[in-house]
mmCIF file of C-alpha atoms and ligand atoms in Angstrom:
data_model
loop_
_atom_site.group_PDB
_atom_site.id
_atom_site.type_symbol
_atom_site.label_atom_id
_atom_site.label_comp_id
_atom_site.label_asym_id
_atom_site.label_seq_id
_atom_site.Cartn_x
_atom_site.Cartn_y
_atom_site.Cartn_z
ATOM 1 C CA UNK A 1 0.000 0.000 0.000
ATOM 2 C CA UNK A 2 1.455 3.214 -1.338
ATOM 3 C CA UNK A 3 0.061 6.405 1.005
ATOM 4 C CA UNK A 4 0.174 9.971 -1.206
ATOM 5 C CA UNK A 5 -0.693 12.888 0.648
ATOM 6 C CA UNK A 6 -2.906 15.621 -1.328
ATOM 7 C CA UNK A 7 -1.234 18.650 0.021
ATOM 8 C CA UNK A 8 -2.884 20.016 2.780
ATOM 9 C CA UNK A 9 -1.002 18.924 5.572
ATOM 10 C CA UNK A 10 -3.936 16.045 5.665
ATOM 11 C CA UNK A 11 -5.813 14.223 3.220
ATOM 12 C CA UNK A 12 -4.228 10.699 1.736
ATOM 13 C CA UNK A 13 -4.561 8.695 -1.699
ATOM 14 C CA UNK A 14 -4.211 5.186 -0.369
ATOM 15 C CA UNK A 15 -2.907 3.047 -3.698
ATOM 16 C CA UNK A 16 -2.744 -0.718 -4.141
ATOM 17 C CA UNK A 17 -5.701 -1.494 -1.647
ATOM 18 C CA UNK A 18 -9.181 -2.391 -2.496
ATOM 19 C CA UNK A 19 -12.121 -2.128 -0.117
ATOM 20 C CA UNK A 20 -12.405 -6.092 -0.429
ATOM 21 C CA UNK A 21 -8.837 -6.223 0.623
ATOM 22 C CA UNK A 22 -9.696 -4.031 3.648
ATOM 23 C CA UNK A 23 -12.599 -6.107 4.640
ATOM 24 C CA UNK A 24 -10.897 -9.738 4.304
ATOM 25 C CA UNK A 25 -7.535 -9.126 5.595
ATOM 26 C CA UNK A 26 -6.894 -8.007 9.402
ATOM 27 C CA UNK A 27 -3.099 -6.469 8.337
ATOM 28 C CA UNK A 28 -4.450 -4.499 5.237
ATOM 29 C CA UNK A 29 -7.434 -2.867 8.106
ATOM 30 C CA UNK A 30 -4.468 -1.720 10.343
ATOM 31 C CA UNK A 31 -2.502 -0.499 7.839
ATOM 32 C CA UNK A 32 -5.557 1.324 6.722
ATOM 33 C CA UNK A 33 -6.792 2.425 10.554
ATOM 34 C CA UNK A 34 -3.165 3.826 11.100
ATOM 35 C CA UNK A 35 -3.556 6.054 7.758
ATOM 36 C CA UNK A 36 -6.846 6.941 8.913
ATOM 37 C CA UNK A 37 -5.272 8.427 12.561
ATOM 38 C CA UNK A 38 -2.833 10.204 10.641
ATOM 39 C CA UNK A 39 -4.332 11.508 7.605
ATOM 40 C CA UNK A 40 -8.178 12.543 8.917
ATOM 41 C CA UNK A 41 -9.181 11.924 4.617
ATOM 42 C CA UNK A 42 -8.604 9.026 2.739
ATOM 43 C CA UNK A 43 -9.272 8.617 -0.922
ATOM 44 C CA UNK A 44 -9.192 5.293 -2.746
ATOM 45 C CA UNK A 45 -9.275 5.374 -6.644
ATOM 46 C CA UNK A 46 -11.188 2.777 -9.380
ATOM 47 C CA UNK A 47 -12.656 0.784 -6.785
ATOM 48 C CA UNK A 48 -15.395 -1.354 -8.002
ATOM 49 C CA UNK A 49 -17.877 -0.864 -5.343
ATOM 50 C CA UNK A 50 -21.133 -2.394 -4.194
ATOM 51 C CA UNK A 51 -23.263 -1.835 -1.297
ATOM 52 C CA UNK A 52 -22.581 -5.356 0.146
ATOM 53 C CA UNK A 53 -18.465 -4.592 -0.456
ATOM 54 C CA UNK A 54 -18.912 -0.934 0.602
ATOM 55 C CA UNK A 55 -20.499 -2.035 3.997
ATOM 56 C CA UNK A 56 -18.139 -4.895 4.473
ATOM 57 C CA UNK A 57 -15.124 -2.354 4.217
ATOM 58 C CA UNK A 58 -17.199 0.319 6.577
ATOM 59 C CA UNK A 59 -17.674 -2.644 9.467
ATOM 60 C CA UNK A 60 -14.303 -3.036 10.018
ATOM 61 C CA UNK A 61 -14.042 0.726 11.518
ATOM 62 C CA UNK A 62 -17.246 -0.174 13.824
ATOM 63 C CA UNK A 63 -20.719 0.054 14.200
ATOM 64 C CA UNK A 64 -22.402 1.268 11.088
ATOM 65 C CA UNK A 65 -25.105 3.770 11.921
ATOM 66 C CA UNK A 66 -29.154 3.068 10.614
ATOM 67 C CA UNK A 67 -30.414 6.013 8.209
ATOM 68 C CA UNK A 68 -32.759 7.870 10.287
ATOM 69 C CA UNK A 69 -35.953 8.636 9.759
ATOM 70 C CA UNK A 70 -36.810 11.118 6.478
ATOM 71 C CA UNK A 71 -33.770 10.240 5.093
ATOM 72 C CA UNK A 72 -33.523 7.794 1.615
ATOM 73 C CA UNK A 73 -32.284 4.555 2.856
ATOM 74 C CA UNK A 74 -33.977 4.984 6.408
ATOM 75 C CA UNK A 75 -34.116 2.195 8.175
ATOM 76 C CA UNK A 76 -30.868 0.648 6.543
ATOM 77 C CA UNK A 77 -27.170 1.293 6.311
ATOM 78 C CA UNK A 78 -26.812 3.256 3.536
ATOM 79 C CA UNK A 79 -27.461 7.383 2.934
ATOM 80 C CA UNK A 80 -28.641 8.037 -0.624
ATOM 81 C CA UNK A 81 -27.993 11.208 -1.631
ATOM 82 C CA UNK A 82 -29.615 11.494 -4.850
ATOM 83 C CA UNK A 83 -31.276 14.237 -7.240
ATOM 84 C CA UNK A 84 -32.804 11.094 -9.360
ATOM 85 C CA UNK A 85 -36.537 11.223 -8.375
ATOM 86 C CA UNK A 86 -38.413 7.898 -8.846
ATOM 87 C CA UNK A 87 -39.058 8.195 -11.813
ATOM 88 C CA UNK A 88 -35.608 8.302 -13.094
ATOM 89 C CA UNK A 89 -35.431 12.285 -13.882
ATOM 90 C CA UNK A 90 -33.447 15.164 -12.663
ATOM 91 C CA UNK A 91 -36.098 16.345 -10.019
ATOM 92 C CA UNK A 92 -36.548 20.222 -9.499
ATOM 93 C CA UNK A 93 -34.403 22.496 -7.857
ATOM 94 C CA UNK A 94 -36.909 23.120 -5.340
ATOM 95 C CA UNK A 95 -37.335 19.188 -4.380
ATOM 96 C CA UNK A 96 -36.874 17.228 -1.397
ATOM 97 C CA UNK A 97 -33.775 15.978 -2.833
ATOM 98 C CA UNK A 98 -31.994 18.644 -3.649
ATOM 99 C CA UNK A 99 -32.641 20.496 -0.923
ATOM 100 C CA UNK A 100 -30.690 18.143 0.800
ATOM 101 C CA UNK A 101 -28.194 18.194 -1.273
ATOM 102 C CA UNK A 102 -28.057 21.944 -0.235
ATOM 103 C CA UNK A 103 -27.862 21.781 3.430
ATOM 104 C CA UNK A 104 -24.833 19.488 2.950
ATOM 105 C CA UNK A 105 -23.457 22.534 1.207
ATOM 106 C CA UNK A 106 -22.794 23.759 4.702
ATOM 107 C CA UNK A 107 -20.105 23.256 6.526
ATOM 108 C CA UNK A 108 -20.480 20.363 9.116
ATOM 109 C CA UNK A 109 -19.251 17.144 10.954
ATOM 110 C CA UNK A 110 -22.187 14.228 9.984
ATOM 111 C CA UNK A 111 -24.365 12.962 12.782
ATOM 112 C CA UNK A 112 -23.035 15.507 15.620
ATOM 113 C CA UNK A 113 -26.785 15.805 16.113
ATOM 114 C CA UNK A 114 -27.093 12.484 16.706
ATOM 115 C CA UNK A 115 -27.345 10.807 20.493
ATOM 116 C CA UNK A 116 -24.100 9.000 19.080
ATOM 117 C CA UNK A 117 -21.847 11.103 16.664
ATOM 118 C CA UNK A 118 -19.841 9.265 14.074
ATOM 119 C CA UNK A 119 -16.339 8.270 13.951
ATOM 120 C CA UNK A 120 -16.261 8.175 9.626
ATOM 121 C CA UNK A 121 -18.520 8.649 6.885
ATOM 122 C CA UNK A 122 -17.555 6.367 3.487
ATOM 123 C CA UNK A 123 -19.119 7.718 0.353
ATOM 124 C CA UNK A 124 -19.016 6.311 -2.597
ATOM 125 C CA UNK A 125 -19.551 7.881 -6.080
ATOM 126 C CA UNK A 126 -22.184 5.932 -8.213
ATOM 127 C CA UNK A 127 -23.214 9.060 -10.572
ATOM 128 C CA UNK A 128 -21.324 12.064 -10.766
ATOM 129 C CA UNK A 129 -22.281 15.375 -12.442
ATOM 130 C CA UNK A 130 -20.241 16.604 -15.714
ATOM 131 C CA UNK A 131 -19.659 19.367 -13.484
ATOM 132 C CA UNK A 132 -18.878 20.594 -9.863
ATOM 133 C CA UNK A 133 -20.074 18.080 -7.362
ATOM 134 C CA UNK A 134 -16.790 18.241 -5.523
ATOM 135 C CA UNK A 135 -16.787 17.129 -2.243
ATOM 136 C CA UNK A 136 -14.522 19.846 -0.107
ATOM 137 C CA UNK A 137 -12.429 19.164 3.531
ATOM 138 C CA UNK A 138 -10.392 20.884 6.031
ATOM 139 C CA UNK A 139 -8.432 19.718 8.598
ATOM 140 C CA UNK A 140 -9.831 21.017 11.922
ATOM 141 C CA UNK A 141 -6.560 19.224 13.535
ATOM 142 C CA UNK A 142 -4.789 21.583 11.420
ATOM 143 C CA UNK A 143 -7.701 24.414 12.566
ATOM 144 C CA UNK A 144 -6.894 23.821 16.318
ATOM 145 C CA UNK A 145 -3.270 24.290 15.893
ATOM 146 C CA UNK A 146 -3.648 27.449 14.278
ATOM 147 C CA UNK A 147 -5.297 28.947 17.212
ATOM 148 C CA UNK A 148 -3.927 31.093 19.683
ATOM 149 C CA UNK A 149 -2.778 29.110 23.041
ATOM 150 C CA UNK A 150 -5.027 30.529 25.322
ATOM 151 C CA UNK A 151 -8.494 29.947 23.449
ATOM 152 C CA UNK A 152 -7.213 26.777 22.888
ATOM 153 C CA UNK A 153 -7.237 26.111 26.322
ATOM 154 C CA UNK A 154 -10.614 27.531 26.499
ATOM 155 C CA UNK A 155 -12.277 25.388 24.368
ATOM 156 C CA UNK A 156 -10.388 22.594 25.995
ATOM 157 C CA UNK A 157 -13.261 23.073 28.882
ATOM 158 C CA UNK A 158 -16.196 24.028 26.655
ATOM 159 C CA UNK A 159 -18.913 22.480 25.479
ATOM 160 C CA UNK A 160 -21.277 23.338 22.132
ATOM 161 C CA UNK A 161 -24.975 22.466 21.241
ATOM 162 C CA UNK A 162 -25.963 20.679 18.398
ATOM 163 C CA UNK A 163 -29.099 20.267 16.693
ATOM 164 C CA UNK A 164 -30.114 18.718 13.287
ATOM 165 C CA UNK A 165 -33.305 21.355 12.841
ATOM 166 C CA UNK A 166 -30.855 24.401 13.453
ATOM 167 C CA UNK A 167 -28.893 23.598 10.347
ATOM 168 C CA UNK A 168 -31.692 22.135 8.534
ATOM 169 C CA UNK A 169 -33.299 25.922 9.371
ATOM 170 C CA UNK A 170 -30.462 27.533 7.417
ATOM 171 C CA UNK A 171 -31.816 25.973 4.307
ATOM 172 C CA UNK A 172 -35.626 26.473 4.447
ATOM 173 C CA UNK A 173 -38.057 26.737 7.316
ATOM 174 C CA UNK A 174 -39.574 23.031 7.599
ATOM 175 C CA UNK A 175 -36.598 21.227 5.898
ATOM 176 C CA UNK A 176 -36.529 19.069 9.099
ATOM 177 C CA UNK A 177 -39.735 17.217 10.017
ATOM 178 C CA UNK A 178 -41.056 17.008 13.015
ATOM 179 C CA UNK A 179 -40.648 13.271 12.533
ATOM 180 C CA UNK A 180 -37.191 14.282 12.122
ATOM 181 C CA UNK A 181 -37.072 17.036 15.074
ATOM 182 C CA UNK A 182 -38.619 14.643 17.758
ATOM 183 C CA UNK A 183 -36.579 11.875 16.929
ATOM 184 C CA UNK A 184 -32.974 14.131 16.961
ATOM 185 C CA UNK A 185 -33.263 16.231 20.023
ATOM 186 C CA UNK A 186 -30.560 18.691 21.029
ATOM 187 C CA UNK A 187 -27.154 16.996 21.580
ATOM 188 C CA UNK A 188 -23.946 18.734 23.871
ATOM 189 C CA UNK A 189 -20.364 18.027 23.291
ATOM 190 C CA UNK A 190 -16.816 18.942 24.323
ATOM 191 C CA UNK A 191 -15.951 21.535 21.367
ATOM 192 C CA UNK A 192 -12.524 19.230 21.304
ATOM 193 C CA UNK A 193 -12.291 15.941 19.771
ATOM 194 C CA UNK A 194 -8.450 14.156 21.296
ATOM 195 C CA UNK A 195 -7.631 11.794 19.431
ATOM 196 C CA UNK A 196 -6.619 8.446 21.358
ATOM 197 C CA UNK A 197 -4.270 7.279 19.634
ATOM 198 C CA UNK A 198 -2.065 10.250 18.703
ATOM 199 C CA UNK A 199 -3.303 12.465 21.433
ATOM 200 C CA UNK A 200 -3.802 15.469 18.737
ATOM 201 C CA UNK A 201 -6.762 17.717 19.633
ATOM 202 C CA UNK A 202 -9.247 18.878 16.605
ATOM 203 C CA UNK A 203 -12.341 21.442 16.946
ATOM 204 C CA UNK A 204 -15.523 19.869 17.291
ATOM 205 C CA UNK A 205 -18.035 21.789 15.084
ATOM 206 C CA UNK A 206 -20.252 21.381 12.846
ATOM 207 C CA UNK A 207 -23.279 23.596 11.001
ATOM 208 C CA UNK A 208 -25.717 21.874 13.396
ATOM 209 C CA UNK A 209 -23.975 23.669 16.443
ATOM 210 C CA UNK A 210 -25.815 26.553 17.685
ATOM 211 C CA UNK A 211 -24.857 27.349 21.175
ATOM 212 C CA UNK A 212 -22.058 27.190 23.709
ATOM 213 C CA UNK A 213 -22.759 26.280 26.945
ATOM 214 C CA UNK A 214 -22.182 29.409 29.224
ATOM 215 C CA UNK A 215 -22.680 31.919 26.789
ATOM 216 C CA UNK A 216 -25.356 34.229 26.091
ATOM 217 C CA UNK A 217 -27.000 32.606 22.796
ATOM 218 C CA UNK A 218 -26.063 35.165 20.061
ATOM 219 C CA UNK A 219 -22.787 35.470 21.373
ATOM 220 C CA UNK A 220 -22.222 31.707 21.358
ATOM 221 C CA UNK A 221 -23.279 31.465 18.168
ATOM 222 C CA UNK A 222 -20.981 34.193 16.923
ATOM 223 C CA UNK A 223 -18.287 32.368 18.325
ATOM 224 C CA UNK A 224 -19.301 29.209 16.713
ATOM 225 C CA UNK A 225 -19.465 31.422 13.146
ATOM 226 C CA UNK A 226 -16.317 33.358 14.175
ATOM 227 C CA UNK A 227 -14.559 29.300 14.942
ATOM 228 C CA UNK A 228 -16.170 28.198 11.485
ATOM 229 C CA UNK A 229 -14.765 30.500 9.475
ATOM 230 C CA UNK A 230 -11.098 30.102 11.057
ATOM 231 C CA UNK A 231 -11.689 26.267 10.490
ATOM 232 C CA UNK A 232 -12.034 26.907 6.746
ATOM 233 C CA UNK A 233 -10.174 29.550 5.826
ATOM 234 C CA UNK A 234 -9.032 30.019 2.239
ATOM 235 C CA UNK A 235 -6.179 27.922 1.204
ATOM 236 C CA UNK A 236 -6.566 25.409 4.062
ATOM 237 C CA UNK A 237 -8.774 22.688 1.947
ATOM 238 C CA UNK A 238 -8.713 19.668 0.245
ATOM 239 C CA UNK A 239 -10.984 19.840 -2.779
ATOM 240 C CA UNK A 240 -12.370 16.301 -3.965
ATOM 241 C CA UNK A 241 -12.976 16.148 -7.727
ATOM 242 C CA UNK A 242 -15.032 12.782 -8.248
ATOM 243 C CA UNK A 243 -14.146 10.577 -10.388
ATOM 244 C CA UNK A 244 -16.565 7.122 -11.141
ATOM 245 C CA UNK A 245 -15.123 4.399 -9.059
ATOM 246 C CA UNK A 246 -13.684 6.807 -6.147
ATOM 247 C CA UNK A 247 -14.457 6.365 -2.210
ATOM 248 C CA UNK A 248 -13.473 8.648 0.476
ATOM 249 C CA UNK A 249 -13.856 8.157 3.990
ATOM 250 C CA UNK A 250 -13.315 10.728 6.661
ATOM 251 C CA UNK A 251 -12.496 11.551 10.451
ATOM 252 C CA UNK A 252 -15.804 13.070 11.385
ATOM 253 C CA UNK A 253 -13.681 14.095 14.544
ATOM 254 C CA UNK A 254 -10.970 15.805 12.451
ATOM 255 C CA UNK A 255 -12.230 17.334 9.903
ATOM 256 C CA UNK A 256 -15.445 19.314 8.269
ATOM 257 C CA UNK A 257 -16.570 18.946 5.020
ATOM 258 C CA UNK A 258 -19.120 20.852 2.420
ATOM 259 C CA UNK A 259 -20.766 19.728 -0.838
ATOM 260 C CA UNK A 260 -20.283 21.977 -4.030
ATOM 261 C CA UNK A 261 -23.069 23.098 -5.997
ATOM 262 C CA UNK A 262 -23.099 21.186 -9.508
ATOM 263 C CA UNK A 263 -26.138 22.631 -12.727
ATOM 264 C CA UNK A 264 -29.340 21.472 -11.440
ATOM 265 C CA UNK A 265 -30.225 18.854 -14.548
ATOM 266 C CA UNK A 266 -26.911 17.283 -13.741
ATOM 267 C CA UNK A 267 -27.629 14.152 -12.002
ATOM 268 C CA UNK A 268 -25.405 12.924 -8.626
ATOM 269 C CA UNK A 269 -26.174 9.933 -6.752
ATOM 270 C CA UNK A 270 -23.747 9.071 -3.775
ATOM 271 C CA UNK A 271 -24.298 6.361 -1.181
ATOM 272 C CA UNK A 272 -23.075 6.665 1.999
ATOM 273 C CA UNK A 273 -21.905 4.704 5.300
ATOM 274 C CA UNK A 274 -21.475 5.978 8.710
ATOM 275 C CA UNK A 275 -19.730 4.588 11.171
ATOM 276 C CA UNK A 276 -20.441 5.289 15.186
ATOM 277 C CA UNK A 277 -17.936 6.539 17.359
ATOM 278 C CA UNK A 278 -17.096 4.071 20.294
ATOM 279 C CA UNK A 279 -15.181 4.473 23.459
ATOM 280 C CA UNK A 280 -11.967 3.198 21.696
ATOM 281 C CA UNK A 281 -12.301 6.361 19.615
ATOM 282 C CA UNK A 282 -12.978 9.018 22.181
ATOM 283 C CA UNK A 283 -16.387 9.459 22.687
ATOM 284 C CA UNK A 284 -16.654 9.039 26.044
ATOM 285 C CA UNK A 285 -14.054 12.034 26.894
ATOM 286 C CA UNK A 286 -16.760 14.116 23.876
ATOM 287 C CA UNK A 287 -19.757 14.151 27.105
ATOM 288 C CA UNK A 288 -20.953 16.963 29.074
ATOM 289 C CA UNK A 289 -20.548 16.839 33.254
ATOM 290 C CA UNK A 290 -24.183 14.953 33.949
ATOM 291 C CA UNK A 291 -25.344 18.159 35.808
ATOM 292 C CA UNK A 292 -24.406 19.911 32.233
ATOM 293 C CA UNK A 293 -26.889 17.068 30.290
ATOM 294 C CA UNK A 294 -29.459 17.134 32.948
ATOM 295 C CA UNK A 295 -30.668 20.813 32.856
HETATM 296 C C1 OGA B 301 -22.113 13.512 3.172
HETATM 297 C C2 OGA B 301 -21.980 14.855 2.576
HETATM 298 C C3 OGA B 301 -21.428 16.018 0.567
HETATM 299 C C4 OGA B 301 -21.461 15.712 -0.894
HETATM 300 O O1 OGA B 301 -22.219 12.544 2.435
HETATM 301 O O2 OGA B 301 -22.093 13.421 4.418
HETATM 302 O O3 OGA B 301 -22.000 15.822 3.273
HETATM 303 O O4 OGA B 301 -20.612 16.265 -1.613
HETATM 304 N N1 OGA B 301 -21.797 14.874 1.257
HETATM 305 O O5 OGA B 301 -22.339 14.947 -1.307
HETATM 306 MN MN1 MN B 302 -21.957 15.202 5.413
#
């Protein structure tokens, strides 16, 4: 396995593995999980995936997640993220679909909303658009360490508020349902993901997060904009062009990511995996005091 970074100080082609070779052989998987610690992206080229082979490969990191409600592919493993409608056309700009596609235009972390965030997402390119579609990362390792010493400590001790209708309200009053809404209440987190094994510290955030415990709401969510846009400033991202047969993973705890906008008759259909964070990757240090989760 040949590991070429992309350029950014993070972000890895992996060359000469397959996802097959990932799921069958326990040596490939650590070679793999060690480029995973170091690199937060990984990108593997003219694989020929499936959703059985895809979900195989995703295991190995852990738990795979069940699509939540009002999402295509509820109830299974996979995320479809599709502008296809049923019947096989583009659908409308103004559709279900692509509104979703929209909201993942933001900047965010997947499933910090959720009562269990996610270690890595795997998405796999099935159709890609002639143009734009590019899947874009930063480093929020890389964010942390650019901060100044003593708001790093800061954030060491704070904790952030995220919730799944406060993005999805960014987009278009009623994008979340309240199927959605009752099923994802608010969730609190440490606002800095350690990493176990290599000890490196990474901002938690995500477009979900709207609030920072202890501060006055619009304050707290100025700081959460102000820590955004320091996260992803210009220069500081990895760009992913798709090509048919690529998958990337990510370190939802070391990185954001943001669709790009592609023509609206342009089909895209991605599926996705997510993995669950466990206690071997952190999550336990991620939870609020009990008296902080209580009130
Ligand atoms: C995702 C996501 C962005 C894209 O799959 O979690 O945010 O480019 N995707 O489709
Ligand atoms: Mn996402």
């Amino acid at each position: 396995m040949e590991i070429v970074p992309l350029g950014q100080g993070f972000a890895a082609e992996l060359r000469g593995v397959t996802l097959s070779d990932v799921a069958a052989d326990d040596a490939v998987y650590a070679s793999v999980r060690a480029a995973f610690e170091e690199h937060s992206v990984l990108v593997f080229r003219n694989q020929e995936v499936t959703d059985e082979g895809q979900l195989a490969f995703s295991r190995r990191f852990g738990p795979p997640e069940t699509t939540k409600v009002g999402s295509l592919g509820t109830g299974t493993h996979f995320v479809i993220l599709t502008t296809i409608g049923p019947d096989g056309k583009v659908v409308p700009p103004d559709h279900r679909y692509a509104m979703r596609n929209k909201a993942n235009q933001l900047w965010h972390t997947d499933s910090s909303f959720k009562s269990v965030p996610a270690l890595t997402s795997i998405l796999s390119a099935r159709v890609i658009p002639e143009n734009g579609g590019e899947t874009e990362y930063v480093s929020t390792r890389l964010a942390f360490d650019r901060l100044d010493p003593v708001l790093r400590k800061k954030l060491e001790q704070s904790f952030a508020w995220h919730h799944y209708g406060y993005s999805r309200g960014k987009i278009a009053p009623g994008l979340a349902s309240d199927d959605e809404l009752s099923a994802l209440p608010p969730q609190c987190w440490r606002m800095v993901w350690k990493n176990p094994v290599n000890g490196r510290n990474a901002l938690y955030l995500a477009s979900h997060a709207y609030a920072v415990e202890g501060m006055e709401p619009a304050a707290g969510e100025t700081f959460i904009d102000e820590l955004t846009a320091a996260a992803t400033a210009p220069g500081t991202s990895y760009v992913h062009a798709w090509q048919a047969g690529d998958v990337v993973m990510w370190d939802n705890r070391a990185t954001m990511h943001r669709g790009r906008p592609w023509p609206a008759h342009e089909a895209r259909y991605m599926v996705r995996t997510t993995i669950s964070a466990t206690a071997v990757d952190g999550l336990e240090t991620m939870r609020p005091p009990t008296r902080l989760a209580a009130e």
